[in-house]
Each structure stands twice: as C-alpha cells, then as structure tokens.
Coordinates of C-alpha atoms in Angstrom, one line a residue:
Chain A
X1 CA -67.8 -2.9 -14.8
X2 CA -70.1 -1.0 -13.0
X3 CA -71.9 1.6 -14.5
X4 CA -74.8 4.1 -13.9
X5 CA -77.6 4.8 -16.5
X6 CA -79.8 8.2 -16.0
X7 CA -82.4 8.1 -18.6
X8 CA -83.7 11.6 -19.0
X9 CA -80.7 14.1 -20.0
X10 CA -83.7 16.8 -19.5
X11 CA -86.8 17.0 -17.6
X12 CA -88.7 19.8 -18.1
X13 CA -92.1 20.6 -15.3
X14 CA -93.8 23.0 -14.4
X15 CA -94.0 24.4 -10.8
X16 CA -95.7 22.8 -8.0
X17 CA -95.8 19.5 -10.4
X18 CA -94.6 15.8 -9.5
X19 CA -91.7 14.9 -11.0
X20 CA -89.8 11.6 -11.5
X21 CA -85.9 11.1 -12.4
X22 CA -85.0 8.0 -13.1
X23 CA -81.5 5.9 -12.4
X24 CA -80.8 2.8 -13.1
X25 CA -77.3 1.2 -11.9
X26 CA -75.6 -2.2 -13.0
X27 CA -73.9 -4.4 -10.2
X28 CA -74.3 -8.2 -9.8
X29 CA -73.1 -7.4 -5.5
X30 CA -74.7 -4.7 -2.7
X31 CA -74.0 -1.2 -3.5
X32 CA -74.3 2.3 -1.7
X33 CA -76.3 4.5 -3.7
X34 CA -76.4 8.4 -4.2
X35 CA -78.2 11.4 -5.3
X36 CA -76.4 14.6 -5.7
X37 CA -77.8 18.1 -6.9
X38 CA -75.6 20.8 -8.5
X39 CA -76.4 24.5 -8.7
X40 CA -75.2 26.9 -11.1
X41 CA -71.8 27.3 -10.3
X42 CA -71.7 25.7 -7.6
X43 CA -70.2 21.9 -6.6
X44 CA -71.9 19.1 -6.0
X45 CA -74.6 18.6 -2.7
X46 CA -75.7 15.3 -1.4
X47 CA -79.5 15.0 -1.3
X48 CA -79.8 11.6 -0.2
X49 CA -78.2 7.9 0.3
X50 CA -79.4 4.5 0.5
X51 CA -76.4 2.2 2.6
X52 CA -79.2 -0.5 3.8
X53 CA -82.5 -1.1 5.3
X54 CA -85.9 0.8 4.5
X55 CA -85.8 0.6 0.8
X56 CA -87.6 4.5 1.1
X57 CA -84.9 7.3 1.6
X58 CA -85.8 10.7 2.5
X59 CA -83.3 13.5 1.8
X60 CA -83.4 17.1 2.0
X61 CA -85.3 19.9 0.0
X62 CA -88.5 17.3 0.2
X63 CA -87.2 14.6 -2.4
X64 CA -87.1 11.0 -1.7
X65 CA -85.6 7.8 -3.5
X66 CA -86.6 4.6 -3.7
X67 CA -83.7 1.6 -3.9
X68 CA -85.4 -1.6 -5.7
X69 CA -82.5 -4.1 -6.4
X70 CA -84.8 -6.4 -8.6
X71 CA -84.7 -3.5 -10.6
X72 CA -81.7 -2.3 -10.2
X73 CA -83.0 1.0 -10.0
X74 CA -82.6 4.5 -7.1
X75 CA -85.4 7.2 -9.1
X76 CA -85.8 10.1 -7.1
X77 CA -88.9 11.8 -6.6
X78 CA -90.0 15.0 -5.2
X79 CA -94.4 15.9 -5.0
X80 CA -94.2 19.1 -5.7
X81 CA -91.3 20.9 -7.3
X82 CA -90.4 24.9 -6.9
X83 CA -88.5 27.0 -8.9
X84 CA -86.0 26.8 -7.1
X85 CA -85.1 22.8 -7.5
X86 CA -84.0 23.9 -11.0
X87 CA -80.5 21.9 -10.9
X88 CA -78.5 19.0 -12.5
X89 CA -79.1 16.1 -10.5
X90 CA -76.6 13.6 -10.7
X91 CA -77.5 9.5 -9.9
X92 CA -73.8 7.8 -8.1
X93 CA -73.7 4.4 -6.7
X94 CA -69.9 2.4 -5.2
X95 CA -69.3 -0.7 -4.6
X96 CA -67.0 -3.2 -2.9
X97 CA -64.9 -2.9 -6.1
X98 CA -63.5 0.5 -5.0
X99 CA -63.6 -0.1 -1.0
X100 CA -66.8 2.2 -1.4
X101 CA -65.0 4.8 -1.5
X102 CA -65.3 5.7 -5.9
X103 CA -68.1 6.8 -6.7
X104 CA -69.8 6.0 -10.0
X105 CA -72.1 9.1 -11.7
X106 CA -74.0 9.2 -13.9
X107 CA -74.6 11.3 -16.8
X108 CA -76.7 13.8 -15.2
X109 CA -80.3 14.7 -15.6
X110 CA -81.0 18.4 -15.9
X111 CA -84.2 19.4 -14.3
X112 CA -85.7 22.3 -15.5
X113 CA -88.9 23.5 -13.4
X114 CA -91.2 26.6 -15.2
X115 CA -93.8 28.8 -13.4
Chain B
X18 CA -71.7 24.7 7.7
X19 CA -68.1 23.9 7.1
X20 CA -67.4 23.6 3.5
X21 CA -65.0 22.4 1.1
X22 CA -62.9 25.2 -0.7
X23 CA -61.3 25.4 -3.9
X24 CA -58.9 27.9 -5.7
X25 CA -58.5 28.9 -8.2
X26 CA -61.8 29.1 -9.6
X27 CA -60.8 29.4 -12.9
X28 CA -57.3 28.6 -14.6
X29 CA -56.1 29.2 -18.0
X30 CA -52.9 27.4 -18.8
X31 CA -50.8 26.4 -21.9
X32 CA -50.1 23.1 -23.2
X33 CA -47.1 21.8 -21.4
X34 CA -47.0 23.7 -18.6
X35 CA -47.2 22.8 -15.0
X36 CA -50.5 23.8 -13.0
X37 CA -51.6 22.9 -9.4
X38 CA -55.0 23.2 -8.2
X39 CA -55.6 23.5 -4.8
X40 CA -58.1 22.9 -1.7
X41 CA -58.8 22.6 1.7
X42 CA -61.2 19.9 3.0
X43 CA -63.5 20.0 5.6
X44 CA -61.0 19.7 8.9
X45 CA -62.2 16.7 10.5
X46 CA -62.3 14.8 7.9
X47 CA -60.0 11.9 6.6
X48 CA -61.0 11.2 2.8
X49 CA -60.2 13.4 -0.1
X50 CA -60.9 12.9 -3.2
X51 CA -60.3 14.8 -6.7
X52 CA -63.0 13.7 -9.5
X53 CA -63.1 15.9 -12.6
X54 CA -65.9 16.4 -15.2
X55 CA -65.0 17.5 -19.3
X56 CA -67.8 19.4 -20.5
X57 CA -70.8 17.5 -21.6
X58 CA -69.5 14.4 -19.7
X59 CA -69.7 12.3 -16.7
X60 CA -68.3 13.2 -13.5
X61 CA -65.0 11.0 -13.3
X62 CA -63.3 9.6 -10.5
X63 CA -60.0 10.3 -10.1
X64 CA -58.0 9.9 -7.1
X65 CA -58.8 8.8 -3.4
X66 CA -56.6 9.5 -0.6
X67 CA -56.0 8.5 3.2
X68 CA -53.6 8.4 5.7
X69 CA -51.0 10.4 3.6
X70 CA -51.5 7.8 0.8
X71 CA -53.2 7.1 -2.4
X72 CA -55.9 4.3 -1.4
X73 CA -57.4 4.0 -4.8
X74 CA -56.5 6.0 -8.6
X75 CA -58.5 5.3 -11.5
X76 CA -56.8 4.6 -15.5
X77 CA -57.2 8.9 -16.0
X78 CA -54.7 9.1 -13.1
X79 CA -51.3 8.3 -15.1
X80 CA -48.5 10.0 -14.7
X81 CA -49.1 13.3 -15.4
X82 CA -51.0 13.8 -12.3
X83 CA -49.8 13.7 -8.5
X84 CA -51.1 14.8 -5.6
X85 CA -49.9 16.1 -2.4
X86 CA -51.4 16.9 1.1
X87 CA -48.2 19.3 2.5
X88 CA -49.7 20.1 5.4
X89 CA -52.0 19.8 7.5
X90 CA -55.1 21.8 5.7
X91 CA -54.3 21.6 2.2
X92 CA -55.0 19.0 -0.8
X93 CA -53.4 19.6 -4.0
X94 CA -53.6 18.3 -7.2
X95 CA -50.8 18.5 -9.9
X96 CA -50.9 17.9 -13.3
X97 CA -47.1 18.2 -14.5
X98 CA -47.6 18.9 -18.3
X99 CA -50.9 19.3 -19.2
X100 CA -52.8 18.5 -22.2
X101 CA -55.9 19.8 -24.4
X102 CA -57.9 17.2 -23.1
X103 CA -57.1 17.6 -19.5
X104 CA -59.5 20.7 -19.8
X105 CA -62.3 20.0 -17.2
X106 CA -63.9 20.9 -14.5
X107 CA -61.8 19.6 -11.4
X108 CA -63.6 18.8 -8.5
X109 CA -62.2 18.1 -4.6
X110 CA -64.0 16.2 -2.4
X111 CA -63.6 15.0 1.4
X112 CA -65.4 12.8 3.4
X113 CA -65.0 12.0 7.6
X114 CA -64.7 8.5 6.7
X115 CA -64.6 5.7 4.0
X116 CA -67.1 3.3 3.7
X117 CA -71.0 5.1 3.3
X118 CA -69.8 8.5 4.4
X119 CA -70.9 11.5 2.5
X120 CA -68.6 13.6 0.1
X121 CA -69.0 17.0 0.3
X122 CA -67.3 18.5 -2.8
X123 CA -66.4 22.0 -3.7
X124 CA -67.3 24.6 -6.2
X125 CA -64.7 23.7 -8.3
X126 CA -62.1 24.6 -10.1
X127 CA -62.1 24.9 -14.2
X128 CA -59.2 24.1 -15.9
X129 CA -58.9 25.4 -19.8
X130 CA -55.8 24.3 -21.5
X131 CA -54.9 26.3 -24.6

C-alpha cells in the first residue's frame, strides 16, 4: 500500500536559516508528488508538485523540492526562511492505484522558524 | 483568487444525530473531494467525486457517510449518525480536473461529537 513517511514531526530554525524537510514515499510505479503548507486556521495550500520531467520543482513563497526516485524521496527546501513560513507542511504523493486523484499525506512536519 | 468555502466552521453535535457539512468549490471546477484529519493524525482521504458520482471512497467512507452535490454550487457531506470518533477536522477539496491537477481545499470545518 502506498504510504508517505515525513521524518521530522518538528523542525525548529531560526530566521533567515536553511532549512530541510524531509519526505520519503513508498510506491514500486510513477507517482505525482505534493507539498502542501497549512496556516493557523486556515486549509491546506499547495506549494509545489512534481508530475514529470526536471527532477527540481520550484514552488511559491521561495521553496523548492527535489523528486529522486532511487530514493524514493520529494524533501523540500527553502535558503532562507522568515517568520512568516511558520506552518505545518504536509508531504502527499497519488498514484495510478487511485486514478491520481487520492492523495496520500503524510504525517505532517511542523516548522517552527524563531527570530 | 477564487477559493474553496466551508460552513460551518465549527459544529458540535451529539452521538447519533444527523449533521451535514457543507461547501462550495471553486466554480469551474469538476473534482471534489472531502478528506478529514482527527487530531494528531494524518490527513485521510475520504471521498472523490465527478460527474454527479462517487469515482473513488476509501474503507472510512461506510455507510454512515453520503454525499450530495444538489445543485449546481454546493458539495455536501453527510454523516447520518455520528460517532465519537467521527470527531475531526473535515476538509473539502476541488480540483478543475483529475489526473495532476491541484486541490485547493478549504479552511475547514471541525466536527466535535459529544
């Protein structure tokens, strides 16, 4: 079954730092992969995808993902983080299982950026 | 930016009773979706919906739960007697197509079952 594994439940950094958060997904055929960010009371935003081609996705608010299938792995990474990225980020991949249309999340990595 | 809207935000229920949670995708979209997340947990698919049909449901869809598109805005998702551990956060989500296509979800609604 497929599954998605977010390593870090919390990731705490402090401002204008790198930061790293890691996904890992389990599928033996080609999946779409996600990352979505949630706000305080507020649903869930797509950042980025990966469907096919350059391995290197860019998404919005400056964060990127890289897709490495011998890896099985989608970590997202953003240079420099603000106080403002503070957020759950959430890892979701689909497959041909579900017509692509179910998404998979994970557990959810809380990000927690400090001045 | 057109959004996905959800009400109530909040609903407090009893055991057993009826409760409908509504929403109105984005309008030119085709997909909708409901996904719901107990505290602590995953976010869990539920329900995916096209064409006046359920495409796909997952095993947390029994029974209980139905859902209904009555016209031509709304999305609605029924749980005919709930439980204690239907208490969640209940998510709707829509999407212009299938395959690849973005879901933009609401703020959701949170269901407490007492």
């Amino acid at each position: 079954a497929q599954s998605v594994t977010q390593l870090d439940s919390q990731v705490p950094v402090f401002e204008e730092a790198p930061v790293e958060l890691r996904c890992n997904y389990s599928s033996s055929v080609s999946v779409y992969l996600f990352w979505y960010v949630q706000y305080p009371n507020q649903g869930l935003q797509l950042l980025l995808k990966y469907l096919s081609g350059s391995t290197l996705v860019k998404g919005i608010n400056g964060f990127e993902a890289e897709f490495n299938k011998s890896q099985t792995s989608f970590h997202l990474r953003k240079p420099s983080v603000h106080i403002s990225d503070t957020a759950e980020y959430f890892c979701a991949v689909s497959d041909p299982s579900g017509g692509y249309n179910k998404l998979i999340f994970g557990a959810g990595t809380r990000l927690a950026v400090h001045p | 930016e057109p959004e996905v809207t959800q009400t109530p935000s909040h609903q407090v229920t009893q055991m057993g009773q009826e409760v409908i949670l509504r929403c109105v995708p984005i309008s030119n979209h085709l997909y909708f979706y409901w996904y719901r997340q107990i505290l602590g947990q995953k976010v869990e698919f539920l329900v995916s919906f096209y064409n006046n049909e359920i495409s796909e449901k997952s095993e947390i869809f029994d029974d209980q739960f139905s859902v209904e598109r009555p016209d031509g805005s709304n999305f609605t998702l029924k749980i005919r007697s709930t439980k204690l551990e239907d208490s969640a956060m209940y998510f709707c989500a829509s999407s212009v197509q299938g395959v690849g296509s973005p879901l933009h979800f609401g703020n959701g609604t949170r269901l407490t079952v007492t």
